[in-house]
Coordinates of C-alpha atoms and ligand atoms in Angstrom, one line a residue:
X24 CA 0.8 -30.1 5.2
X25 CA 0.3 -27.3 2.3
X26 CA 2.6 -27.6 -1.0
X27 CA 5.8 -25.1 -1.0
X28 CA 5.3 -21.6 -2.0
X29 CA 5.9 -20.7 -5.8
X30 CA 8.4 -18.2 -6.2
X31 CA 7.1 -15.0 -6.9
X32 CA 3.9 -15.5 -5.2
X33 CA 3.1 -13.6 -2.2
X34 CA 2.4 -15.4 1.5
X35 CA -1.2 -14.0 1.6
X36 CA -1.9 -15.2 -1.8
X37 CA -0.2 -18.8 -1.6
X38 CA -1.9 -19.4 1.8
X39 CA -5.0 -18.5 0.5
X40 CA -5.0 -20.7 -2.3
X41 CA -3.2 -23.8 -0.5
X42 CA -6.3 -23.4 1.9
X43 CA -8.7 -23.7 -0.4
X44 CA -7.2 -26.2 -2.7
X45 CA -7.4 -28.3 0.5
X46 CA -11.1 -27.8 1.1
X47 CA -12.0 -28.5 -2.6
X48 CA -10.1 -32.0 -2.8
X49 CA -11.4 -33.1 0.7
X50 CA -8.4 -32.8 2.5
X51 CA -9.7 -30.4 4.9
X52 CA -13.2 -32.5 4.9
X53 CA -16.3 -30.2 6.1
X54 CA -17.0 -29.7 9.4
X55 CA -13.1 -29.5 10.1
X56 CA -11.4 -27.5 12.6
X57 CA -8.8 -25.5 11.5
X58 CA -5.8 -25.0 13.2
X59 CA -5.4 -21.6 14.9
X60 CA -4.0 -18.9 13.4
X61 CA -1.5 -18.1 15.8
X62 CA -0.4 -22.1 15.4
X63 CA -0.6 -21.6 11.2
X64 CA 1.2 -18.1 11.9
X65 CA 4.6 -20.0 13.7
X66 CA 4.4 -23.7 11.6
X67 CA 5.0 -21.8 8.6
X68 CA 6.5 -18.5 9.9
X69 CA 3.9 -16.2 8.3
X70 CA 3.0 -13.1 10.2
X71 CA -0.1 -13.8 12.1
X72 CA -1.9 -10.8 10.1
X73 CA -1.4 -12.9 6.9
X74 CA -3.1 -16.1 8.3
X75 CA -6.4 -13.8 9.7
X76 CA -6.5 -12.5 6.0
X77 CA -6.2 -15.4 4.8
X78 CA -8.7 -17.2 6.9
X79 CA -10.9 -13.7 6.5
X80 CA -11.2 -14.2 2.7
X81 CA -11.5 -18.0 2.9
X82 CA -15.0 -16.9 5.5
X83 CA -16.2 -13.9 3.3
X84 CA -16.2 -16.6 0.1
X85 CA -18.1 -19.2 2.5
X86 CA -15.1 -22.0 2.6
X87 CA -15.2 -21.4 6.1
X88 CA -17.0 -20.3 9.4
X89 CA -15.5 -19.1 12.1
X90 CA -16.8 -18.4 15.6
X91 CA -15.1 -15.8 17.5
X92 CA -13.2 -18.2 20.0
X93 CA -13.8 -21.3 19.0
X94 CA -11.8 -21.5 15.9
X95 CA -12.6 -21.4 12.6
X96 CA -14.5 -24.7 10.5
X97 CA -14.3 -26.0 6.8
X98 CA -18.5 -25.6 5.7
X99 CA -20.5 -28.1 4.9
X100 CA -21.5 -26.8 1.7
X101 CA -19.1 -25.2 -0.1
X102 CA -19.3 -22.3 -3.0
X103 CA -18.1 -24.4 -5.7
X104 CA -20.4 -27.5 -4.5
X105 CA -23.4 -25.0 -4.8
X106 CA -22.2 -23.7 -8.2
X107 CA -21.9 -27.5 -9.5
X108 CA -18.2 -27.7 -9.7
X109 CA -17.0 -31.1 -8.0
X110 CA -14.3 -31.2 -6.4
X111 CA -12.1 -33.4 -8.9
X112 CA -13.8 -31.7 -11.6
X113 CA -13.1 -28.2 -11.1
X114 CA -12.2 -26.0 -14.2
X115 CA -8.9 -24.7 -15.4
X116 CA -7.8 -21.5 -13.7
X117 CA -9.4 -18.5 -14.5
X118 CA -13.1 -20.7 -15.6
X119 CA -15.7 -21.0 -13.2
X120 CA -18.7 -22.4 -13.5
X121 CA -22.2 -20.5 -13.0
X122 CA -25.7 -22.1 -13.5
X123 CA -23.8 -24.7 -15.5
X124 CA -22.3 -21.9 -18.3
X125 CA -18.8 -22.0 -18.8
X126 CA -17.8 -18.4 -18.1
X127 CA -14.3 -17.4 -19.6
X128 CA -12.8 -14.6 -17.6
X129 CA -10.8 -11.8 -19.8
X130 CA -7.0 -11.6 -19.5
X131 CA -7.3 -8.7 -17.1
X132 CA -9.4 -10.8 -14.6
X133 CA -7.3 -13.6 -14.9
X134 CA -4.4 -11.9 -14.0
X135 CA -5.3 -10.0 -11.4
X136 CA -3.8 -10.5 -8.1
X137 CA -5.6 -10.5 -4.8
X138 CA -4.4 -7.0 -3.2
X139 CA -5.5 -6.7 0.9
X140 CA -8.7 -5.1 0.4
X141 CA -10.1 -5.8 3.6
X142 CA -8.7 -3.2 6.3
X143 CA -6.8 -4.4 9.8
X144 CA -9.0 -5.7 12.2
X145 CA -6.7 -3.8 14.8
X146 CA -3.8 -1.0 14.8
X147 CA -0.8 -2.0 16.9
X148 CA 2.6 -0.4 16.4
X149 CA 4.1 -0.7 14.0
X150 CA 1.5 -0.9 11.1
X151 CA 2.8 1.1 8.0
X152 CA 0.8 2.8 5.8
X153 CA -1.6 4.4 8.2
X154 CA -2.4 7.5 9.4
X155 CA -3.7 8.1 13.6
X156 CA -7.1 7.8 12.8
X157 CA -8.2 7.9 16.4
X158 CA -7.1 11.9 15.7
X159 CA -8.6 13.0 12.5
X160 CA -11.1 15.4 13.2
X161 CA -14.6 13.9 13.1
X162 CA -16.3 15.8 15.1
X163 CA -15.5 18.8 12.7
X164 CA -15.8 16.6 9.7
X165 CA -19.8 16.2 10.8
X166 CA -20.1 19.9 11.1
X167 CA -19.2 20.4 7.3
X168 CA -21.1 17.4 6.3
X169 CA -24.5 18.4 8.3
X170 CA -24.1 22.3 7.0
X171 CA -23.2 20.5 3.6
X172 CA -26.3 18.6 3.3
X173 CA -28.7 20.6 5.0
X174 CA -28.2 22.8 2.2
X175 CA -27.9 20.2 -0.9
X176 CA -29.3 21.8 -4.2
X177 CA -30.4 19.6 -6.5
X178 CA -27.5 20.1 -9.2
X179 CA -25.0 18.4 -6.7
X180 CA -27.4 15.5 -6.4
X181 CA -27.3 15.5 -10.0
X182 CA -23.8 14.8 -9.8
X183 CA -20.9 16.5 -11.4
X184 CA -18.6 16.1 -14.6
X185 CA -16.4 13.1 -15.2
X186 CA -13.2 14.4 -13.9
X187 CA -14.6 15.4 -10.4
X188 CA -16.3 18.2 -8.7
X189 CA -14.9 21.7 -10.1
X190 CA -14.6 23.1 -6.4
X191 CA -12.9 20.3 -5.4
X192 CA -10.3 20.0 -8.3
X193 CA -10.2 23.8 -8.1
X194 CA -9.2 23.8 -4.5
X195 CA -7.0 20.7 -4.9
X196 CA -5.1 22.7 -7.7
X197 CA -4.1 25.4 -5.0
X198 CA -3.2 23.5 -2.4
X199 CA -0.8 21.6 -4.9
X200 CA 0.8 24.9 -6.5
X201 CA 1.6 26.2 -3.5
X202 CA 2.4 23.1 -0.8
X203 CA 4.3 20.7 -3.6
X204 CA 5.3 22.7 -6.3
X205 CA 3.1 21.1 -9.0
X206 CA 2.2 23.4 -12.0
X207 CA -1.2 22.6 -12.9
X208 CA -4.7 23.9 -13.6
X209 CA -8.2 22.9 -12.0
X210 CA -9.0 21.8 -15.5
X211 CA -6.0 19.4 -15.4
X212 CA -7.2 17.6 -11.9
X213 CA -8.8 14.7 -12.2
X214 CA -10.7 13.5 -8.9
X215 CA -10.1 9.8 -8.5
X216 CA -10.7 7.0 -5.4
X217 CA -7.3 6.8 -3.9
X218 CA -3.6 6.8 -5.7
X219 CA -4.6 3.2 -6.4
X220 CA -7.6 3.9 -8.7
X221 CA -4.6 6.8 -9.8
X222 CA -2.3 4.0 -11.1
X223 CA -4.8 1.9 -12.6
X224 CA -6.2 4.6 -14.5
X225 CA -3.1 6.3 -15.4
X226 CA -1.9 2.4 -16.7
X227 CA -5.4 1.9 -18.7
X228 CA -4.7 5.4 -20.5
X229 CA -1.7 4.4 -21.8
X230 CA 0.0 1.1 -21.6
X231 CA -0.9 -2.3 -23.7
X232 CA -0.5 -5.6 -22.7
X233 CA 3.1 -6.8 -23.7
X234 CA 4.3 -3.0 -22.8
X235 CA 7.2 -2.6 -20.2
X236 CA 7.0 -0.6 -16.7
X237 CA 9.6 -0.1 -14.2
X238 CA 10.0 0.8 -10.9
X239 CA 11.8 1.1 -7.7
X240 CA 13.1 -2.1 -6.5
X241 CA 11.8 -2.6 -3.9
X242 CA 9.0 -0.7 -4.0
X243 CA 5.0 -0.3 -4.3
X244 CA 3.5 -3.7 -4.8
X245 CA 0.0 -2.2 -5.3
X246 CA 1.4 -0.7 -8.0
X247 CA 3.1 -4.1 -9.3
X248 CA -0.2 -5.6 -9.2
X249 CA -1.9 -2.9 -11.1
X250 CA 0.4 -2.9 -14.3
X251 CA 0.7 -6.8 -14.1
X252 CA -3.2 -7.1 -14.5
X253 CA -3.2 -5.0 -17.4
X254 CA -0.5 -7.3 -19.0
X255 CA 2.4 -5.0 -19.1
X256 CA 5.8 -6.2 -17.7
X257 CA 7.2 -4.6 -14.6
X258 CA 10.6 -4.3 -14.5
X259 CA 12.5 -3.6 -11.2
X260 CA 15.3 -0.8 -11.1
X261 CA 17.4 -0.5 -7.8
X262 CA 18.0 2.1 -6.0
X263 CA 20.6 3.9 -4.3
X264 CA 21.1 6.4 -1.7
X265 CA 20.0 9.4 -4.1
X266 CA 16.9 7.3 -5.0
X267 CA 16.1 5.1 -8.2
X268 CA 18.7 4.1 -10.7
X269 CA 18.7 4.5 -13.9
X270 CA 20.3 1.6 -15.6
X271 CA 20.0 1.7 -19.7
X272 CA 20.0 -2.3 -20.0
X273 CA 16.7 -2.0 -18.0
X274 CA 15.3 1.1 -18.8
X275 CA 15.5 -0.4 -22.7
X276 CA 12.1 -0.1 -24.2
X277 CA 10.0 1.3 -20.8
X278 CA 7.2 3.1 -21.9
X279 CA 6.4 4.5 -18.2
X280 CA 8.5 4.7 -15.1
X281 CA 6.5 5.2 -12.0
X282 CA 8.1 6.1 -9.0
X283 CA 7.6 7.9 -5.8
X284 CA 10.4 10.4 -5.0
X285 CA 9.1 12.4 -2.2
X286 CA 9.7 9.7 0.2
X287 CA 10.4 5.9 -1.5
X288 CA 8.3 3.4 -0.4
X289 CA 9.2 1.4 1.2
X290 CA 12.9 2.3 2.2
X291 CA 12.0 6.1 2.7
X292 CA 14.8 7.6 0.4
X293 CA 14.4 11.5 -1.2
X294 CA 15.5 11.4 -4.3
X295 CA 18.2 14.3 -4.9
X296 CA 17.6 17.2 -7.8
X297 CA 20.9 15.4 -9.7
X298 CA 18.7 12.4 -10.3
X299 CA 15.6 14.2 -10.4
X300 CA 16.9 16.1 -13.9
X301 CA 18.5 12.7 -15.2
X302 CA 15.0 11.2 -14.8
X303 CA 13.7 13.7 -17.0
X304 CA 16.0 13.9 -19.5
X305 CA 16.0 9.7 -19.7
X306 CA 11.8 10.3 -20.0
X307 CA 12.5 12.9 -22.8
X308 CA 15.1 11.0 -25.0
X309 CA 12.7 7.8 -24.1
X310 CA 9.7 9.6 -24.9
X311 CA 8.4 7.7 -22.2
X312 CA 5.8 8.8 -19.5
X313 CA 6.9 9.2 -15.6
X314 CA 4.2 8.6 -13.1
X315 CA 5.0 10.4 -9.9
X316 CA 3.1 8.6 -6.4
X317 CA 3.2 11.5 -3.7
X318 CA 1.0 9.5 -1.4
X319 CA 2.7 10.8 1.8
X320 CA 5.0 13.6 1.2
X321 CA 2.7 16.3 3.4
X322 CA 4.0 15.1 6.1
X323 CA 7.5 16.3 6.0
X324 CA 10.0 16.6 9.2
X325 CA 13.3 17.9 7.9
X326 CA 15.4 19.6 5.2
X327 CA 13.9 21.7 2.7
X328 CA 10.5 21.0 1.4
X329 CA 11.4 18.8 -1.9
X330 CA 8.9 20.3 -5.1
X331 CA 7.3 17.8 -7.0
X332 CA 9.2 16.4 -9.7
X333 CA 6.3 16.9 -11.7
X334 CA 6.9 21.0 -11.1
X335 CA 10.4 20.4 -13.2
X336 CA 9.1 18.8 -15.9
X337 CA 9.4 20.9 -19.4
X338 CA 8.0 18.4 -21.3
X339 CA 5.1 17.7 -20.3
X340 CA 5.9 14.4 -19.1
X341 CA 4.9 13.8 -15.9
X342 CA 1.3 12.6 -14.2
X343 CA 1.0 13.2 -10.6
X344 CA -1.4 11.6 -8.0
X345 CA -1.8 11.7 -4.4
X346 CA -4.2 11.1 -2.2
X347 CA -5.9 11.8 0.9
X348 CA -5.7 9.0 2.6
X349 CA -2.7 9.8 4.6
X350 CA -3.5 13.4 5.1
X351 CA -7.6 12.6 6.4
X352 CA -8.3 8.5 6.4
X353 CA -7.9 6.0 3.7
X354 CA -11.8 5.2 4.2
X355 CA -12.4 8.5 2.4
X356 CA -11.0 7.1 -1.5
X357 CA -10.2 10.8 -2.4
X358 CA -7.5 11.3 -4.3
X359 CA -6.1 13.1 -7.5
X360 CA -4.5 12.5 -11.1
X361 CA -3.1 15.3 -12.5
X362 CA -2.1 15.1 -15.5
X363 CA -0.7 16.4 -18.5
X364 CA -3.7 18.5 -20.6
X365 CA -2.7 17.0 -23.5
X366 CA -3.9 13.7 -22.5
X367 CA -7.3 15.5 -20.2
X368 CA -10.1 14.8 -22.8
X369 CA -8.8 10.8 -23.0
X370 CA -9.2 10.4 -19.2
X371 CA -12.6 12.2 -19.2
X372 CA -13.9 10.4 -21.8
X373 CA -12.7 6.8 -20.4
X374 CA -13.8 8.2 -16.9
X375 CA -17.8 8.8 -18.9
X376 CA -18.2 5.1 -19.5
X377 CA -16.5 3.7 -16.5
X378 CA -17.9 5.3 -13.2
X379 CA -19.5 8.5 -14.6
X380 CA -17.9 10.4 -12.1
X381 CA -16.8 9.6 -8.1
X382 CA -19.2 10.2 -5.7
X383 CA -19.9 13.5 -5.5
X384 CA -21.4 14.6 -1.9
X385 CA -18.0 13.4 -0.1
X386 CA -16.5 15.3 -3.1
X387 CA -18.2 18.6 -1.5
X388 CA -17.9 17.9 1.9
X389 CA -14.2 18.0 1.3
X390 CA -14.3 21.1 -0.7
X391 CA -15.7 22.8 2.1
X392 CA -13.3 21.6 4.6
X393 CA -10.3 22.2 2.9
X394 CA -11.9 26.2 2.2
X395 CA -12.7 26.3 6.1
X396 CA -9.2 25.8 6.3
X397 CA -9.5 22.6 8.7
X398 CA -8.0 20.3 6.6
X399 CA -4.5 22.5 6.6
X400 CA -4.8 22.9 10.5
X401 CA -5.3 19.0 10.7
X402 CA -2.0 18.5 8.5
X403 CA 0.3 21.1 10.6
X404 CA -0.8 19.3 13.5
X405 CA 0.0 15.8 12.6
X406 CA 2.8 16.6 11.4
X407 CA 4.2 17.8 14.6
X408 CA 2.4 14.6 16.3
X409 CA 4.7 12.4 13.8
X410 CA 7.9 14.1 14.1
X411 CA 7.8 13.2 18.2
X412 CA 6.7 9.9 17.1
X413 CA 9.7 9.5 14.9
X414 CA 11.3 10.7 17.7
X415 CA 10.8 8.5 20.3
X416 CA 10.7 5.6 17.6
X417 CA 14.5 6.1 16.9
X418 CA 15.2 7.0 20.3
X419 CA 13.7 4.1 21.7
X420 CA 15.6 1.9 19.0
X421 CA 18.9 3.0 19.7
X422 CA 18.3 1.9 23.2
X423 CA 16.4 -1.3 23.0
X424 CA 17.4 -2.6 19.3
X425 CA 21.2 -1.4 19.2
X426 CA 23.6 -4.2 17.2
X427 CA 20.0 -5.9 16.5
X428 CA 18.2 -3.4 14.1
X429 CA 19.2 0.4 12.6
X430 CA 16.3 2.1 12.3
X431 CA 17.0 4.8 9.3
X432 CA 15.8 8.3 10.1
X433 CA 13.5 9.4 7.3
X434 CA 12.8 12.9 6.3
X435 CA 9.1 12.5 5.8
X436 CA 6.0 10.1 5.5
X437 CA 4.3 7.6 8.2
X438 CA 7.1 5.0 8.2
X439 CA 10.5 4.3 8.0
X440 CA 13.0 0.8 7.9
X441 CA 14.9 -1.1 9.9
X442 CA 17.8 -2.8 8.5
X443 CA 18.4 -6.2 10.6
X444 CA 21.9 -7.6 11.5
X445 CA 23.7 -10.1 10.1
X446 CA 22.3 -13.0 10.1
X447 CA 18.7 -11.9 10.9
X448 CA 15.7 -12.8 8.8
X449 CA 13.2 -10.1 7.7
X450 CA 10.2 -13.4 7.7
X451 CA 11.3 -15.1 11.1
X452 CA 11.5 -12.0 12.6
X453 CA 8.0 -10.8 11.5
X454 CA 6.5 -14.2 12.7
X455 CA 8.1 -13.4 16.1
X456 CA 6.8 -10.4 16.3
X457 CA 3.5 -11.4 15.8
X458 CA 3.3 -13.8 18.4
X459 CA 3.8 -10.6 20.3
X460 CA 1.3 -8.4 18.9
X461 CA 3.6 -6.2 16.7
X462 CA 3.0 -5.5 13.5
X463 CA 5.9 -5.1 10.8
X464 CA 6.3 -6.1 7.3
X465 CA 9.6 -7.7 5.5
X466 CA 10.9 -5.7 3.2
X467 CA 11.2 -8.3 1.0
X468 CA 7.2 -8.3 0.5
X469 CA 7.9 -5.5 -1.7
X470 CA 11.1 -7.0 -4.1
X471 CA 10.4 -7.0 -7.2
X472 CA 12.9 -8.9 -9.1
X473 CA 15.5 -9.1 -6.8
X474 CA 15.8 -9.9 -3.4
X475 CA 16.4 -7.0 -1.0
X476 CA 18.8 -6.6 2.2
X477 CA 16.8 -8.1 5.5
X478 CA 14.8 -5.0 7.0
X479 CA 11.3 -4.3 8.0
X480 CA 9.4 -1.5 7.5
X481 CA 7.9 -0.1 10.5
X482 CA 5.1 2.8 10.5
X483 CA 5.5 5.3 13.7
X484 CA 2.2 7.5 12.9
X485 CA -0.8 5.1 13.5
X486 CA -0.1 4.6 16.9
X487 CA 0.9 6.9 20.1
X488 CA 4.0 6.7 21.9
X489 CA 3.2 4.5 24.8
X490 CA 2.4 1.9 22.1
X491 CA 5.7 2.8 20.0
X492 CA 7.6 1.7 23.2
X493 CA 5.9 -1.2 24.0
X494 CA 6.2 -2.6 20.0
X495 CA 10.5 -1.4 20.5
X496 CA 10.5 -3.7 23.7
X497 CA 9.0 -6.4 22.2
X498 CA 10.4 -6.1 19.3
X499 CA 13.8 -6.5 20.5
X500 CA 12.4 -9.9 22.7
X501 CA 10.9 -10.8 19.0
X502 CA 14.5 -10.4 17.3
X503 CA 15.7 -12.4 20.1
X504 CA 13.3 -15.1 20.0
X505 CA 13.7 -15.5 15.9
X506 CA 17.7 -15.8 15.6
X507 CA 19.5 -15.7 18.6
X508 CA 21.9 -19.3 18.7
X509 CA 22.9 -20.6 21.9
X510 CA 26.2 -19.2 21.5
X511 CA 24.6 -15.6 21.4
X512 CA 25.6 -15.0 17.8
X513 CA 22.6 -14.8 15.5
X514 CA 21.9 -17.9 13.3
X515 CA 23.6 -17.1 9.7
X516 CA 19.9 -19.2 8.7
X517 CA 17.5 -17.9 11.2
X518 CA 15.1 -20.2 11.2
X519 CA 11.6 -18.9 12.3
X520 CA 10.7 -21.0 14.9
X521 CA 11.2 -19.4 18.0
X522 CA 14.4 -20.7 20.2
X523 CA 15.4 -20.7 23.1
X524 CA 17.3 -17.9 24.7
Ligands
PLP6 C1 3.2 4.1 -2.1 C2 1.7 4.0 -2.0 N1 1.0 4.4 -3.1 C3 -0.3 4.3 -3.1 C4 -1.0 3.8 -2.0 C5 -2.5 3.7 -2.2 O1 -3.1 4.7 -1.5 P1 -4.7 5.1 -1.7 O2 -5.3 4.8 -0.4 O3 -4.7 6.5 -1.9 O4 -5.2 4.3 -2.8 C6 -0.3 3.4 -0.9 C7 -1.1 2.9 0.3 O5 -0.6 2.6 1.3 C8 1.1 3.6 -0.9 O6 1.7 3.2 0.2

């Protein structure tokens, strides 16, 4: 039986440490079975995803060994045994013990929340953030890399400067003038790993712990995670059909707002020019920072192509990154900070006695396949492949999930939401749907401060569309399952457990 879950604390993280709290005070004794995951998964309606990563982190740390199966088993030595720590004896949280040294962690390490760093074992509709990586081009991607190194000087296996390869950041600048508006120089491009190494960096360079952040509610918990560990405090604004609010009670002393008005994450929302320009001018009269998250909007499917706020801004206001995870694979960790050239010498000189620079042979491998033009061929192209799978998502939904789940048609990115009915639970109805191999995530993982409407966010890019209509079917038998009373209205509580039909 593992304690309740604190509020504010995701399932992931709460399973994690209710695990091993259990394995250090000899609940869970060594050489114990534990139960399956699928069994964990239902008893305390978790999606079964959460439990493997869960049970995944517990292995990689050595609580646990699992045999592929034949279930997974508390060790008999355990990591804190072998570091000296007994069990009733262990140190406060954030100490650890090494070699018998007390070792006191800084306030950033304390703080820092796990974020799922480990990729999915497996893809099956409808897992969001991902792009079809069974069709990004490898094949062509070795044919720049082998011409690439076969003909390596020495200089590039030097390395390159601080802010990233000049080719790269050169190239990068183009392709962001003209495909999202941003005004920018090369010299203003700073090559990073990822919009996540974006955020933390762009936090680093200028907030203090104790400083306030706010953001769309609900919206990128990676970000959340980021600002938290750095000690600022994150402050949830809610949004509305033309995209974040702008409340002044909660806007009161934010020193950065970062947002991602392309295409929200998670509800999918473009935010309108109106609230675009009051955004700015809030920034200006704040003298506050904005920190614009494009991390998907390449992949656009209707309406006009929506500029980068960041293109609007007079002030000089406005950092940018983006990736190309979404565009190639998130395996890559390329992505960009642009930002302001005021602020250009801070980041390089930060970036000189953090990682030097990224490394720099994928750096040129892209360069060249971005000039070889395969990298825009490899974009148009998935782009069509998503807009059928949109498609035949919301197609598929108004005939299999009608009066059960409206699926809103986005305007561009990998995934879109589904708002449940009345009476449906995001939680139950992701537990359900694992027991049937689909993969969705409540909304609700991504709240903030308060607690959203019941929805899940569904991704329609990873997978093709024989697998879109399978996840719709069962999906529907899922929704079923999770909050269908006998009288065929759908439990006001929704309890997870599945019921009869
Ligand atoms: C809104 C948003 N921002 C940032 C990221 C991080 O992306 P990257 O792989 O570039 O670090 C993600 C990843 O899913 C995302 O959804």
């Amino acid at each position: 039986m593992l304690p309740p879950r604190p509020p504010g604390t995701t399932a992931g993280r709460w399973l994690y440490d209710a695990l091993r709290a259990a394995i250090l005070d000899g609940r869970l004794g060594p050489g114990l079975r534990l139960p399956a995951t699928r069994d964990l998964a239902r008893q305390y309606q978790l999606s079964r995803g959460t439990v493997v990563l869960a049970f995944e982190q517990l292995q990689a740390e050595g609580y646990v060994r699992g045999k592929t199966g034949s279930g997974t088993y508390v060790n008999d030595v355990l990591p804190d045994t072998l570091l000296g720590i007994g069990a009733g004896s262990r140190p406060p949280r954030g100490k650890r013990t090494a070699g018998g040294a007390s070792i006191r962690l800084s306030g950033v390490a304390r703080r820092t929340e796990p974020w799922p760093s480990a990729p999915p074992r497996y893809i099956r509709a409808f897992r969001a953030n991902q792009p079809a990586l069974d069709l990004v081009p490898t094949g062509l991607w070795a044919q720049v890399a082998g011409r690439r190194l076969r003909a390596v000087t020495t200089q590039l296996l030097m390395g390159c400067p601080a802010l990233g390869y000049t080719p790269l950041r050169e190239a990068i600048a183009d392709y962001l003038a003209s495909a999202r508006g941003v005004r920018c120089t090369a010299s203003q491009v700073c090559i990073v790993s990822g919009v996540q190494d974006a955020l933390d960096l762009a936090a680093r360079l200028l907030l203090d712990p104790g400083d306030r952040v706010a953001m769309e509610d609900p919206g990128y918990s990676g970000a959340a995670l980021a600002f938290r560990a750095l000690g600022a405090r994150v402050v949830g604004l809610p949004l509305d059909a033309e995209g974040v609010t702008l409340p002044p009670r909660l806007l009161r002393d934010v020193r950065m707002l970062y947002i991602t008005p392309a295409h929200q994450f998670p509800l999918g929302v473009t935010m309108s020019l109106a609230r675009r320009l009051a955004l700015l001018a809030w920034a200006h009269a704040a003298n506050a920072v904005i920190l614009e998250d494009d991390y998907d909007s390449e992949f656009r499917y209707s309406g006009a192509p929506v500029p980068a706020l960041q293109g609007l801004d007079q002030d000089d206001r406005v950092l940018f990154a983006g990736s190309f995870s979404k565009v190639l694979f998130p395996g890559l960790r390329l992505g960009y900070l642009v930002v302001p050239e005021s602020l250009v010498e801070r980041i390089e000189t930060m970036l000189s006695v953090s990682r030097r620079h990224g490394p720099v042979l994928e750096q040129a491998i892209l360069t060249d396949f971005i000039a070889d033009g395969h990298f825009g061929r490899h974009i148009r192209r998935m782009r069509e492949i998503y807009a059928q799978r949109l498609g035949v998502l919301l197609e598929e939904g108004r005939r299999h999930l009608d009066g059960l789940l409206t699926i809103s048609d986005v305007e561009a990115g990998l995934q879109t939401v589904g708002w449940l009915a009345d009476g449906l639970h995001a939680e139950a109805v992701t537990a359900a749907a694992a027991r049937r191999d689909v993969q969705v995530v409540p909304i609700s993982e991504y709240a903030v401060a308060r607690p959203p409407r019941e929805g899940l966010q569904l991704g329609f890019a990873a997978v093709d569309e024989v697998e879109l209509k399978r996840g719709v079917r069962e999906l529907a038998m899922a929704i079923g399952k999770a909050g269908r009373r006998e009288d065929g209205k759908y439990s006001p509580q929704g309890s997870g457990l599945p019921r009869p039909m």
